[in-house]
Amino acid sequence: MFDDKKVIFSGMQATGNLTLGNYLGALKNWVDICEDYLTFFCVVDLHSITVRQDPAELRRRSRDLLTLYIAAGLDPEKNCIYYQSHVPNHAELGWILDCFTYVGELERMTQYKDKAAKHADNINAGLLTYPSLMAADILLYQAEYVPVGADQKQHLELARTLAERFNNVYGDVFTVPDIWLGKRGRKIMSLQDPEKKMSKSDENPNASIYLMDDPDTIRRKFKRAVTDSIGAVKYCDEQPGIRNLIDIYCSCTGKSTEECEKEFEGQGYGVFKEAVGEAVVGVLKPLQDRFRELSADKDYIDRMILQNDEKAMYYSEKTMRKVRKKIGFPERPRLK
Ligand code: TYM
């Protein structure tokens, strides 16, 4: 809580091409819920370097991601949209929280295990301590709610544990954050293997809808989406492919599962898949147009970056002053 307002914090990595999963699981919810809160939406570039990055590419992608937040409908005059690397307090609190996190807790994280398996030649310490930096992001702003997809649940639980552990030693320093899962789209699955989450890093480009895919590509990918031989548009465990398509359709149109099942009753998968493709095009096309428009307005984006850096510094510094004092770091002397 700051200024009597509850705080929302969330972030995304600018690595790889953002997918429909990132949009429906996170970004879209941010836009839907941001109104009555003090909000911080961060481009988490410090997290990105836990995997090797090409510097020019990382810089470009980070800028694109920040622009995309705005294109999606987050007004940067009201929402604090900024780069993690512009606010050194993230790294400082990250280090402090490292000293309150047990290695065993970090080694249990499924994302760490997955990434370590994928990047066996570069299992760096940052990959392991990634979740304490993520906790720092959240706790720095005293966030009450963290809107993310279901894959971040374990990380959020650790953030809560760290907040409680720290508060137990030093008194009430941090707000204990809650995960905020959207009603729909919490876990969008791969179009080629509905048992697997849709992911930026999937090697098969047909498995994911990228936010910048053109309409024909989107339609084609849905046409090729893996379904089953049952032949009914029903939301059930036996039909994970169809269930995923229903989730996507309902997220994009605002319709309920029942409405969707009724709409496509007795119709083949072809008709349904086409409708899902159109619904997604209907959501992504305006987002892409707005993104292109905004990208061309360099001055506006630059101004928003500077303005929001200051805002993020201001609020994070409030927490850091408290933390440094509690921990016992010496104050900077003030000369008379
Ligand atoms: P990242 O960049 O992997 O993903 C960004 C957001 O997208 C959600 N998401 C999905 N939701 C539904 N279905 C999917 N298939 C899907 N794929 C991704 C993620 O849950 C996430 O909300 N560790 C975070 C970034 C981070 C962060 C934070 C988030 C760093 N610090 C503090 C919240 C608060 C990550 O790598 O997200």
mmCIF file of C-alpha atoms and ligand atoms in Angstrom:
data_model
loop_
_atom_site.group_PDB
_atom_site.id
_atom_site.type_symbol
_atom_site.label_atom_id
_atom_site.label_comp_id
_atom_site.label_asym_id
_atom_site.label_seq_id
_atom_site.Cartn_x
_atom_site.Cartn_y
_atom_site.Cartn_z
ATOM 1 C CA MET A 1 0.000 0.000 0.000
ATOM 2 C CA PHE A 2 1.295 3.460 -0.938
ATOM 3 C CA ASP A 3 -0.668 6.716 -0.717
ATOM 4 C CA ASP A 4 -3.736 4.729 0.469
ATOM 5 C CA LYS A 5 -3.770 2.810 -2.780
ATOM 6 C CA LYS A 6 -3.307 -0.900 -3.185
ATOM 7 C CA VAL A 7 -0.427 -1.806 -5.443
ATOM 8 C CA ILE A 8 -0.224 -4.137 -8.416
ATOM 9 C CA PHE A 9 3.119 -5.272 -9.763
ATOM 10 C CA SER A 10 3.943 -7.492 -12.698
ATOM 11 C CA GLY A 11 6.626 -7.960 -15.309
ATOM 12 C CA MET A 12 7.679 -9.803 -18.431
ATOM 13 C CA GLN A 13 10.903 -10.825 -20.009
ATOM 14 C CA ALA A 14 11.809 -9.339 -23.357
ATOM 15 C CA THR A 15 13.382 -12.543 -24.559
ATOM 16 C CA GLY A 16 12.025 -14.360 -27.591
ATOM 17 C CA ASN A 17 8.825 -13.458 -29.353
ATOM 18 C CA LEU A 18 5.921 -12.808 -27.060
ATOM 19 C CA THR A 19 3.066 -15.256 -27.466
ATOM 20 C CA LEU A 20 -0.682 -15.242 -27.166
ATOM 21 C CA GLY A 21 -0.095 -16.980 -23.804
ATOM 22 C CA ASN A 22 1.769 -13.917 -22.502
ATOM 23 C CA TYR A 23 -1.049 -11.722 -23.707
ATOM 24 C CA LEU A 24 -4.053 -13.701 -22.455
ATOM 25 C CA GLY A 25 -2.365 -14.955 -19.280
ATOM 26 C CA ALA A 26 -0.914 -11.609 -18.217
ATOM 27 C CA LEU A 27 -0.946 -8.432 -20.304
ATOM 28 C CA LYS A 28 -4.673 -8.469 -21.065
ATOM 29 C CA ASN A 29 -5.471 -8.911 -17.364
ATOM 30 C CA TRP A 30 -3.206 -6.014 -16.454
ATOM 31 C CA VAL A 31 -5.240 -3.760 -18.700
ATOM 32 C CA ASP A 32 -8.513 -5.112 -17.312
ATOM 33 C CA ILE A 33 -7.635 -4.579 -13.643
ATOM 34 C CA CYS A 34 -5.295 -1.587 -13.550
ATOM 35 C CA GLU A 35 -7.898 1.099 -12.911
ATOM 36 C CA ASP A 36 -8.197 1.447 -9.137
ATOM 37 C CA TYR A 37 -4.649 0.553 -8.205
ATOM 38 C CA LEU A 38 -1.207 2.028 -8.125
ATOM 39 C CA THR A 39 0.445 -0.108 -10.776
ATOM 40 C CA PHE A 40 3.976 -1.013 -11.793
ATOM 41 C CA PHE A 41 4.592 -2.947 -14.997
ATOM 42 C CA CYS A 42 8.204 -3.732 -15.520
ATOM 43 C CA VAL A 43 10.330 -4.968 -18.416
ATOM 44 C CA VAL A 44 12.488 -7.371 -16.427
ATOM 45 C CA ASP A 45 15.734 -7.092 -18.347
ATOM 46 C CA LEU A 46 17.902 -8.118 -15.383
ATOM 47 C CA HIS A 47 16.137 -11.471 -15.449
ATOM 48 C CA SER A 48 16.762 -11.824 -19.174
ATOM 49 C CA ILE A 49 20.519 -12.107 -18.828
ATOM 50 C CA THR A 50 20.268 -15.354 -16.872
ATOM 51 C CA VAL A 51 20.404 -16.721 -20.417
ATOM 52 C CA ARG A 52 22.976 -15.350 -22.898
ATOM 53 C CA GLN A 53 21.591 -12.457 -24.936
ATOM 54 C CA ASP A 54 22.765 -10.545 -27.952
ATOM 55 C CA PRO A 55 23.117 -6.966 -26.599
ATOM 56 C CA ALA A 56 21.581 -5.128 -29.576
ATOM 57 C CA GLU A 57 18.751 -7.611 -29.734
ATOM 58 C CA LEU A 58 18.035 -7.360 -25.996
ATOM 59 C CA ARG A 59 17.948 -3.561 -26.209
ATOM 60 C CA ARG A 60 15.555 -3.643 -29.159
ATOM 61 C CA ARG A 61 13.282 -6.262 -27.666
ATOM 62 C CA SER A 62 13.131 -4.452 -24.338
ATOM 63 C CA ARG A 63 12.051 -1.250 -26.033
ATOM 64 C CA ASP A 64 9.489 -3.155 -28.093
ATOM 65 C CA LEU A 65 8.087 -4.795 -24.988
ATOM 66 C CA LEU A 66 7.748 -1.515 -23.168
ATOM 67 C CA THR A 67 5.984 -0.079 -26.218
ATOM 68 C CA LEU A 68 3.755 -3.118 -26.375
ATOM 69 C CA TYR A 69 2.580 -2.572 -22.795
ATOM 70 C CA ILE A 70 1.359 0.846 -23.874
ATOM 71 C CA ALA A 71 -0.085 -0.459 -27.145
ATOM 72 C CA ALA A 72 -2.101 -3.020 -25.179
ATOM 73 C CA GLY A 73 -3.894 -0.197 -23.400
ATOM 74 C CA LEU A 74 -1.814 0.666 -20.335
ATOM 75 C CA ASP A 75 -1.699 4.444 -20.114
ATOM 76 C CA PRO A 76 1.890 5.318 -19.127
ATOM 77 C CA GLU A 77 0.703 8.518 -17.464
ATOM 78 C CA LYS A 78 -1.255 6.410 -14.999
ATOM 79 C CA ASN A 79 0.662 3.129 -14.911
ATOM 80 C CA CYS A 80 4.343 3.024 -14.113
ATOM 81 C CA ILE A 81 5.893 1.283 -17.113
ATOM 82 C CA TYR A 82 9.663 0.996 -16.861
ATOM 83 C CA TYR A 83 12.848 -1.015 -17.258
ATOM 84 C CA GLN A 84 14.079 -3.012 -14.271
ATOM 85 C CA SER A 85 17.701 -2.103 -15.116
ATOM 86 C CA HIS A 86 16.926 1.613 -14.735
ATOM 87 C CA VAL A 87 16.098 1.140 -11.061
ATOM 88 C CA PRO A 88 19.129 -0.231 -9.185
ATOM 89 C CA ASN A 89 17.002 -0.913 -6.101
ATOM 90 C CA HIS A 90 15.842 -4.150 -7.753
ATOM 91 C CA ALA A 91 19.377 -5.510 -7.781
ATOM 92 C CA GLU A 92 20.065 -4.309 -4.246
ATOM 93 C CA LEU A 93 16.965 -5.884 -2.743
ATOM 94 C CA GLY A 94 17.570 -8.963 -4.886
ATOM 95 C CA TRP A 95 20.929 -9.423 -3.195
ATOM 96 C CA ILE A 96 19.478 -8.883 0.264
ATOM 97 C CA LEU A 97 16.743 -11.437 -0.382
ATOM 98 C CA ASP A 98 19.335 -13.900 -1.704
ATOM 99 C CA CYS A 99 20.664 -13.866 1.840
ATOM 100 C CA PHE A 100 17.231 -14.907 3.121
ATOM 101 C CA THR A 101 16.603 -17.656 0.569
ATOM 102 C CA TYR A 102 17.757 -21.236 1.053
ATOM 103 C CA VAL A 103 19.524 -22.910 -1.837
ATOM 104 C CA GLY A 104 17.200 -25.895 -1.430
ATOM 105 C CA GLU A 105 14.180 -23.663 -2.014
ATOM 106 C CA LEU A 106 15.710 -22.394 -5.243
ATOM 107 C CA GLU A 107 16.755 -25.823 -6.468
ATOM 108 C CA ARG A 108 13.177 -27.033 -6.125
ATOM 109 C CA MET A 109 11.810 -24.464 -8.596
ATOM 110 C CA THR A 110 10.519 -26.205 -11.707
ATOM 111 C CA GLN A 111 11.440 -23.287 -13.963
ATOM 112 C CA TYR A 112 15.034 -23.535 -12.741
ATOM 113 C CA LYS A 113 15.105 -27.268 -13.386
ATOM 114 C CA ASP A 114 13.680 -26.805 -16.888
ATOM 115 C CA LYS A 115 16.044 -23.984 -17.778
ATOM 116 C CA ALA A 116 19.075 -25.747 -16.319
ATOM 117 C CA ALA A 117 18.265 -28.779 -18.468
ATOM 118 C CA LYS A 118 17.881 -26.583 -21.546
ATOM 119 C CA HIS A 119 21.028 -24.539 -20.955
ATOM 120 C CA ALA A 120 23.266 -27.215 -19.477
ATOM 121 C CA ASP A 121 26.383 -25.339 -20.616
ATOM 122 C CA ASN A 122 25.425 -22.200 -18.678
ATOM 123 C CA ILE A 123 23.865 -23.043 -15.325
ATOM 124 C CA ASN A 124 24.867 -19.731 -13.788
ATOM 125 C CA ALA A 125 24.123 -18.520 -10.262
ATOM 126 C CA GLY A 126 21.613 -15.984 -11.617
ATOM 127 C CA LEU A 127 19.523 -18.758 -13.099
ATOM 128 C CA LEU A 128 19.267 -20.263 -9.629
ATOM 129 C CA THR A 129 18.593 -17.013 -7.747
ATOM 130 C CA TYR A 130 16.157 -15.738 -10.393
ATOM 131 C CA PRO A 131 13.152 -16.176 -8.016
ATOM 132 C CA SER A 132 14.666 -14.045 -5.228
ATOM 133 C CA LEU A 133 15.158 -11.215 -7.706
ATOM 134 C CA MET A 134 11.566 -11.708 -8.786
ATOM 135 C CA ALA A 135 10.495 -11.509 -5.124
ATOM 136 C CA ALA A 136 12.514 -8.292 -4.834
ATOM 137 C CA ASP A 137 10.650 -6.801 -7.809
ATOM 138 C CA ILE A 138 7.350 -7.418 -6.084
ATOM 139 C CA LEU A 139 8.263 -6.580 -2.488
ATOM 140 C CA LEU A 140 10.032 -3.372 -3.458
ATOM 141 C CA TYR A 141 6.673 -1.809 -4.312
ATOM 142 C CA GLN A 142 4.672 -3.357 -1.457
ATOM 143 C CA ALA A 143 2.500 -5.064 -4.054
ATOM 144 C CA GLU A 144 -0.741 -6.602 -2.878
ATOM 145 C CA TYR A 145 -1.510 -8.405 -6.123
ATOM 146 C CA VAL A 146 0.637 -9.887 -8.850
ATOM 147 C CA PRO A 147 -1.257 -10.709 -12.049
ATOM 148 C CA VAL A 148 0.584 -13.539 -13.804
ATOM 149 C CA GLY A 149 -0.115 -16.812 -15.576
ATOM 150 C CA ALA A 150 -0.352 -20.087 -13.646
ATOM 151 C CA ASP A 151 3.262 -20.999 -14.496
ATOM 152 C CA GLN A 152 4.499 -18.330 -12.061
ATOM 153 C CA LYS A 153 2.631 -19.755 -9.062
ATOM 154 C CA GLN A 154 5.659 -21.409 -7.492
ATOM 155 C CA HIS A 155 7.698 -18.210 -7.772
ATOM 156 C CA LEU A 156 4.895 -16.235 -6.163
ATOM 157 C CA GLU A 157 4.739 -18.678 -3.271
ATOM 158 C CA LEU A 158 8.437 -18.129 -2.681
ATOM 159 C CA ALA A 159 7.934 -14.346 -2.755
ATOM 160 C CA ARG A 160 5.316 -14.742 -0.031
ATOM 161 C CA THR A 161 7.604 -16.974 2.012
ATOM 162 C CA LEU A 162 10.453 -14.466 1.764
ATOM 163 C CA ALA A 163 8.216 -11.553 2.740
ATOM 164 C CA GLU A 164 6.996 -13.461 5.784
ATOM 165 C CA ARG A 165 10.483 -14.641 6.713
ATOM 166 C CA PHE A 166 11.848 -11.109 6.567
ATOM 167 C CA ASN A 167 8.887 -9.664 8.462
ATOM 168 C CA ASN A 168 9.318 -12.281 11.187
ATOM 169 C CA VAL A 169 12.829 -11.032 11.843
ATOM 170 C CA TYR A 170 12.408 -7.281 11.348
ATOM 171 C CA GLY A 171 8.714 -6.486 11.870
ATOM 172 C CA ASP A 172 6.249 -5.402 9.219
ATOM 173 C CA VAL A 173 8.453 -4.326 6.354
ATOM 174 C CA PHE A 174 6.885 -6.002 3.332
ATOM 175 C CA THR A 175 3.337 -6.514 2.167
ATOM 176 C CA VAL A 176 2.774 -10.221 1.603
ATOM 177 C CA PRO A 177 1.679 -10.439 -2.044
ATOM 178 C CA ASP A 178 -1.108 -12.519 -3.538
ATOM 179 C CA ILE A 179 -1.118 -14.067 -6.972
ATOM 180 C CA TRP A 180 -3.867 -12.753 -9.268
ATOM 181 C CA LEU A 181 -4.929 -15.318 -11.813
ATOM 182 C CA GLY A 182 -7.297 -14.221 -14.556
ATOM 183 C CA LYS A 183 -10.626 -15.998 -14.945
ATOM 184 C CA ARG A 184 -9.509 -17.349 -18.306
ATOM 185 C CA GLY A 185 -6.246 -17.868 -20.128
ATOM 186 C CA ARG A 186 -4.224 -18.768 -17.022
ATOM 187 C CA LYS A 187 -2.417 -21.392 -18.985
ATOM 188 C CA ILE A 188 -2.620 -21.260 -22.760
ATOM 189 C CA MET A 189 -1.289 -24.478 -24.235
ATOM 190 C CA SER A 190 0.761 -25.247 -27.338
ATOM 191 C CA LEU A 191 -1.313 -25.596 -30.520
ATOM 192 C CA GLN A 192 0.754 -28.629 -31.501
ATOM 193 C CA ASP A 193 0.912 -30.389 -28.128
ATOM 194 C CA PRO A 194 -1.919 -29.337 -25.817
ATOM 195 C CA GLU A 195 -0.214 -31.007 -22.840
ATOM 196 C CA LYS A 196 2.569 -28.402 -23.047
ATOM 197 C CA LYS A 197 2.344 -24.695 -22.266
ATOM 198 C CA MET A 198 2.525 -22.269 -25.202
ATOM 199 C CA SER A 199 6.007 -20.867 -24.937
ATOM 200 C CA LYS A 200 8.237 -18.248 -26.565
ATOM 201 C CA SER A 201 11.017 -20.768 -26.795
ATOM 202 C CA ASP A 202 9.128 -23.586 -28.531
ATOM 203 C CA GLU A 203 11.141 -24.812 -31.488
ATOM 204 C CA ASN A 204 8.053 -25.470 -33.584
ATOM 205 C CA PRO A 205 6.729 -22.076 -34.783
ATOM 206 C CA ASN A 206 3.292 -23.615 -35.411
ATOM 207 C CA ALA A 207 2.947 -24.371 -31.706
ATOM 208 C CA SER A 208 2.666 -20.719 -30.692
ATOM 209 C CA ILE A 209 0.821 -17.653 -31.889
ATOM 210 C CA TYR A 210 3.259 -14.762 -31.721
ATOM 211 C CA LEU A 211 1.794 -11.367 -30.972
ATOM 212 C CA MET A 212 3.260 -9.981 -34.164
ATOM 213 C CA ASP A 213 2.049 -12.816 -36.437
ATOM 214 C CA ASP A 214 0.129 -11.455 -39.413
ATOM 215 C CA PRO A 215 -3.558 -12.411 -39.782
ATOM 216 C CA ASP A 216 -2.963 -15.109 -42.406
ATOM 217 C CA THR A 217 -0.304 -16.792 -40.306
ATOM 218 C CA ILE A 218 -2.639 -16.747 -37.307
ATOM 219 C CA ARG A 219 -5.469 -18.299 -39.338
ATOM 220 C CA ARG A 220 -3.150 -20.935 -40.753
ATOM 221 C CA LYS A 221 -1.759 -21.908 -37.334
ATOM 222 C CA PHE A 222 -5.262 -22.397 -35.933
ATOM 223 C CA LYS A 223 -6.244 -24.463 -38.952
ATOM 224 C CA ARG A 224 -3.309 -26.761 -38.149
ATOM 225 C CA ALA A 225 -3.958 -26.887 -34.404
ATOM 226 C CA VAL A 226 -3.968 -30.404 -32.963
ATOM 227 C CA THR A 227 -7.415 -31.563 -31.820
ATOM 228 C CA ASP A 228 -8.837 -35.116 -31.520
ATOM 229 C CA SER A 229 -11.152 -37.512 -33.256
ATOM 230 C CA ILE A 230 -14.157 -37.036 -30.958
ATOM 231 C CA GLY A 231 -15.643 -34.299 -33.117
ATOM 232 C CA ALA A 232 -17.524 -32.263 -30.476
ATOM 233 C CA VAL A 233 -16.693 -28.781 -29.187
ATOM 234 C CA LYS A 234 -16.810 -29.701 -25.473
ATOM 235 C CA TYR A 235 -14.760 -28.379 -22.578
ATOM 236 C CA CYS A 236 -13.394 -31.542 -20.953
ATOM 237 C CA ASP A 237 -10.191 -33.297 -19.886
ATOM 238 C CA GLU A 238 -10.441 -35.874 -22.677
ATOM 239 C CA GLN A 239 -10.146 -33.099 -25.264
ATOM 240 C CA PRO A 240 -7.164 -30.952 -24.189
ATOM 241 C CA GLY A 241 -6.714 -29.439 -27.667
ATOM 242 C CA ILE A 242 -10.331 -28.352 -27.939
ATOM 243 C CA ARG A 243 -10.341 -27.195 -24.323
ATOM 244 C CA ASN A 244 -7.398 -24.935 -25.105
ATOM 245 C CA LEU A 245 -9.120 -23.542 -28.195
ATOM 246 C CA ILE A 246 -12.261 -22.858 -26.151
ATOM 247 C CA ASP A 247 -10.131 -21.029 -23.580
ATOM 248 C CA ILE A 248 -8.578 -18.906 -26.295
ATOM 249 C CA TYR A 249 -11.911 -18.219 -27.965
ATOM 250 C CA CYS A 250 -13.627 -17.238 -24.716
ATOM 251 C CA SER A 251 -10.685 -15.081 -23.574
ATOM 252 C CA CYS A 252 -10.768 -13.169 -26.839
ATOM 253 C CA THR A 253 -14.537 -12.786 -27.165
ATOM 254 C CA GLY A 254 -15.609 -12.561 -23.510
ATOM 255 C CA LYS A 255 -18.089 -15.407 -24.095
ATOM 256 C CA SER A 256 -18.638 -18.166 -21.544
ATOM 257 C CA THR A 257 -17.770 -21.829 -22.100
ATOM 258 C CA GLU A 258 -21.460 -22.703 -22.342
ATOM 259 C CA GLU A 259 -22.085 -20.023 -24.948
ATOM 260 C CA CYS A 260 -19.150 -21.289 -26.955
ATOM 261 C CA GLU A 261 -20.236 -24.945 -26.763
ATOM 262 C CA LYS A 262 -23.722 -23.968 -27.862
ATOM 263 C CA GLU A 263 -22.511 -21.781 -30.703
ATOM 264 C CA PHE A 264 -20.561 -24.647 -32.251
ATOM 265 C CA GLU A 265 -22.873 -27.526 -31.386
ATOM 266 C CA GLY A 266 -23.125 -29.992 -34.259
ATOM 267 C CA GLN A 267 -20.501 -28.163 -36.302
ATOM 268 C CA GLY A 268 -17.163 -29.577 -37.369
ATOM 269 C CA TYR A 269 -13.796 -28.570 -35.930
ATOM 270 C CA GLY A 270 -13.016 -26.733 -39.179
ATOM 271 C CA VAL A 271 -15.691 -24.105 -38.533
ATOM 272 C CA PHE A 272 -14.695 -23.774 -34.890
ATOM 273 C CA LYS A 273 -10.992 -23.399 -35.605
ATOM 274 C CA GLU A 274 -11.715 -20.751 -38.187
ATOM 275 C CA ALA A 275 -13.778 -18.809 -35.649
ATOM 276 C CA VAL A 276 -11.000 -19.041 -33.058
ATOM 277 C CA GLY A 277 -8.515 -17.731 -35.634
ATOM 278 C CA GLU A 278 -10.793 -14.786 -36.449
ATOM 279 C CA ALA A 279 -11.332 -13.998 -32.759
ATOM 280 C CA VAL A 280 -7.570 -13.875 -32.214
ATOM 281 C CA VAL A 281 -6.986 -11.754 -35.314
ATOM 282 C CA GLY A 282 -9.681 -9.407 -34.000
ATOM 283 C CA VAL A 283 -7.707 -8.929 -30.782
ATOM 284 C CA LEU A 284 -4.160 -8.866 -32.145
ATOM 285 C CA LYS A 285 -4.610 -6.752 -35.264
ATOM 286 C CA PRO A 286 -5.514 -3.521 -33.368
ATOM 287 C CA LEU A 287 -2.696 -4.240 -30.894
ATOM 288 C CA GLN A 288 -0.198 -4.547 -33.760
ATOM 289 C CA ASP A 289 -1.446 -1.379 -35.461
ATOM 290 C CA ARG A 290 -1.167 0.604 -32.256
ATOM 291 C CA PHE A 291 2.276 -0.843 -31.589
ATOM 292 C CA ARG A 292 3.537 0.336 -34.991
ATOM 293 C CA GLU A 293 2.069 3.781 -34.468
ATOM 294 C CA LEU A 294 3.645 4.153 -31.039
ATOM 295 C CA SER A 295 7.020 2.792 -32.131
ATOM 296 C CA ALA A 296 7.244 5.628 -34.629
ATOM 297 C CA ASP A 297 6.781 8.205 -31.865
ATOM 298 C CA LYS A 298 10.236 8.033 -30.330
ATOM 299 C CA ASP A 299 9.949 11.245 -28.304
ATOM 300 C CA TYR A 300 6.748 10.189 -26.614
ATOM 301 C CA ILE A 301 8.152 6.819 -25.564
ATOM 302 C CA ASP A 302 11.391 8.447 -24.365
ATOM 303 C CA ARG A 303 9.462 10.963 -22.295
ATOM 304 C CA MET A 304 7.369 8.218 -20.712
ATOM 305 C CA ILE A 305 10.499 6.231 -19.881
ATOM 306 C CA LEU A 306 12.110 9.152 -18.078
ATOM 307 C CA GLN A 307 8.946 10.074 -16.231
ATOM 308 C CA ASN A 308 8.263 6.541 -15.067
ATOM 309 C CA ASP A 309 11.867 5.826 -14.070
ATOM 310 C CA GLU A 310 11.515 8.591 -11.553
ATOM 311 C CA LYS A 311 8.242 7.257 -10.282
ATOM 312 C CA ALA A 312 9.659 3.752 -9.848
ATOM 313 C CA MET A 313 12.723 5.164 -8.087
ATOM 314 C CA TYR A 314 10.562 7.231 -5.765
ATOM 315 C CA TYR A 315 8.388 4.350 -4.555
ATOM 316 C CA SER A 316 11.114 1.719 -4.445
ATOM 317 C CA GLU A 317 13.357 4.045 -2.472
ATOM 318 C CA LYS A 318 10.677 4.363 0.198
ATOM 319 C CA THR A 319 10.882 0.625 0.804
ATOM 320 C CA MET A 320 14.667 0.488 0.517
ATOM 321 C CA ARG A 321 15.208 3.164 3.159
ATOM 322 C CA LYS A 322 13.239 1.029 5.579
ATOM 323 C CA VAL A 323 15.012 -2.178 4.578
ATOM 324 C CA ARG A 324 18.538 -0.717 4.908
ATOM 325 C CA LYS A 325 17.724 0.655 8.313
ATOM 326 C CA LYS A 326 16.211 -2.596 9.578
ATOM 327 C CA ILE A 327 19.131 -4.642 8.312
ATOM 328 C CA GLY A 328 21.691 -2.373 9.945
ATOM 329 C CA PHE A 329 23.425 -0.746 7.011
ATOM 330 C CA PRO A 330 25.020 2.511 8.110
ATOM 331 C CA GLU A 331 23.283 5.693 7.095
ATOM 332 C CA ARG A 332 25.006 8.143 4.781
ATOM 333 C CA PRO A 333 26.376 10.869 7.084
ATOM 334 C CA ARG A 334 24.903 14.334 6.630
ATOM 335 C CA LEU A 335 27.470 17.097 7.052
ATOM 336 C CA LYS A 336 26.359 20.344 8.642
HETATM 337 P P1 TYM B 1 7.510 -14.505 -18.646
HETATM 338 O O1 TYM B 1 8.218 -13.401 -19.345
HETATM 339 O O2 TYM B 1 7.936 -15.893 -18.906
HETATM 340 O O3 TYM B 1 5.971 -14.418 -18.944
HETATM 341 C C1 TYM B 1 5.249 -13.210 -18.799
HETATM 342 C C2 TYM B 1 3.850 -13.505 -18.302
HETATM 343 O O4 TYM B 1 3.154 -14.344 -19.240
HETATM 344 C C3 TYM B 1 2.582 -15.452 -18.555
HETATM 345 N N1 TYM B 1 2.561 -16.611 -19.463
HETATM 346 C C4 TYM B 1 1.469 -17.343 -19.732
HETATM 347 N N2 TYM B 1 0.205 -17.245 -19.305
HETATM 348 C C5 TYM B 1 -0.689 -18.139 -19.791
HETATM 349 N N3 TYM B 1 -0.359 -19.107 -20.686
HETATM 350 C C6 TYM B 1 0.908 -19.243 -21.145
HETATM 351 N N4 TYM B 1 1.209 -20.183 -22.028
HETATM 352 C C7 TYM B 1 1.892 -18.329 -20.667
HETATM 353 N N5 TYM B 1 3.215 -18.158 -20.908
HETATM 354 C C8 TYM B 1 3.612 -17.106 -20.152
HETATM 355 C C9 TYM B 1 3.499 -15.669 -17.357
HETATM 356 O O5 TYM B 1 2.834 -16.374 -16.333
HETATM 357 C C10 TYM B 1 3.829 -14.254 -16.981
HETATM 358 O O6 TYM B 1 2.805 -13.709 -16.169
HETATM 359 N N6 TYM B 1 9.407 -14.576 -14.102
HETATM 360 C C11 TYM B 1 8.495 -13.840 -14.932
HETATM 361 C C12 TYM B 1 8.799 -12.370 -15.073
HETATM 362 C C13 TYM B 1 8.906 -11.630 -13.786
HETATM 363 C C14 TYM B 1 7.817 -11.247 -12.943
HETATM 364 C C15 TYM B 1 8.409 -10.539 -11.874
HETATM 365 C C16 TYM B 1 6.451 -11.464 -13.013
HETATM 366 C C17 TYM B 1 10.041 -11.156 -13.213
HETATM 367 N N7 TYM B 1 9.748 -10.504 -12.057
HETATM 368 C C18 TYM B 1 7.623 -10.038 -10.833
HETATM 369 C C19 TYM B 1 5.663 -10.938 -11.983
HETATM 370 C C20 TYM B 1 6.262 -10.246 -10.914
HETATM 371 C C21 TYM B 1 8.581 -14.441 -16.331
HETATM 372 O O7 TYM B 1 9.584 -14.942 -16.748
HETATM 373 O O8 TYM B 1 7.505 -14.228 -17.081
#
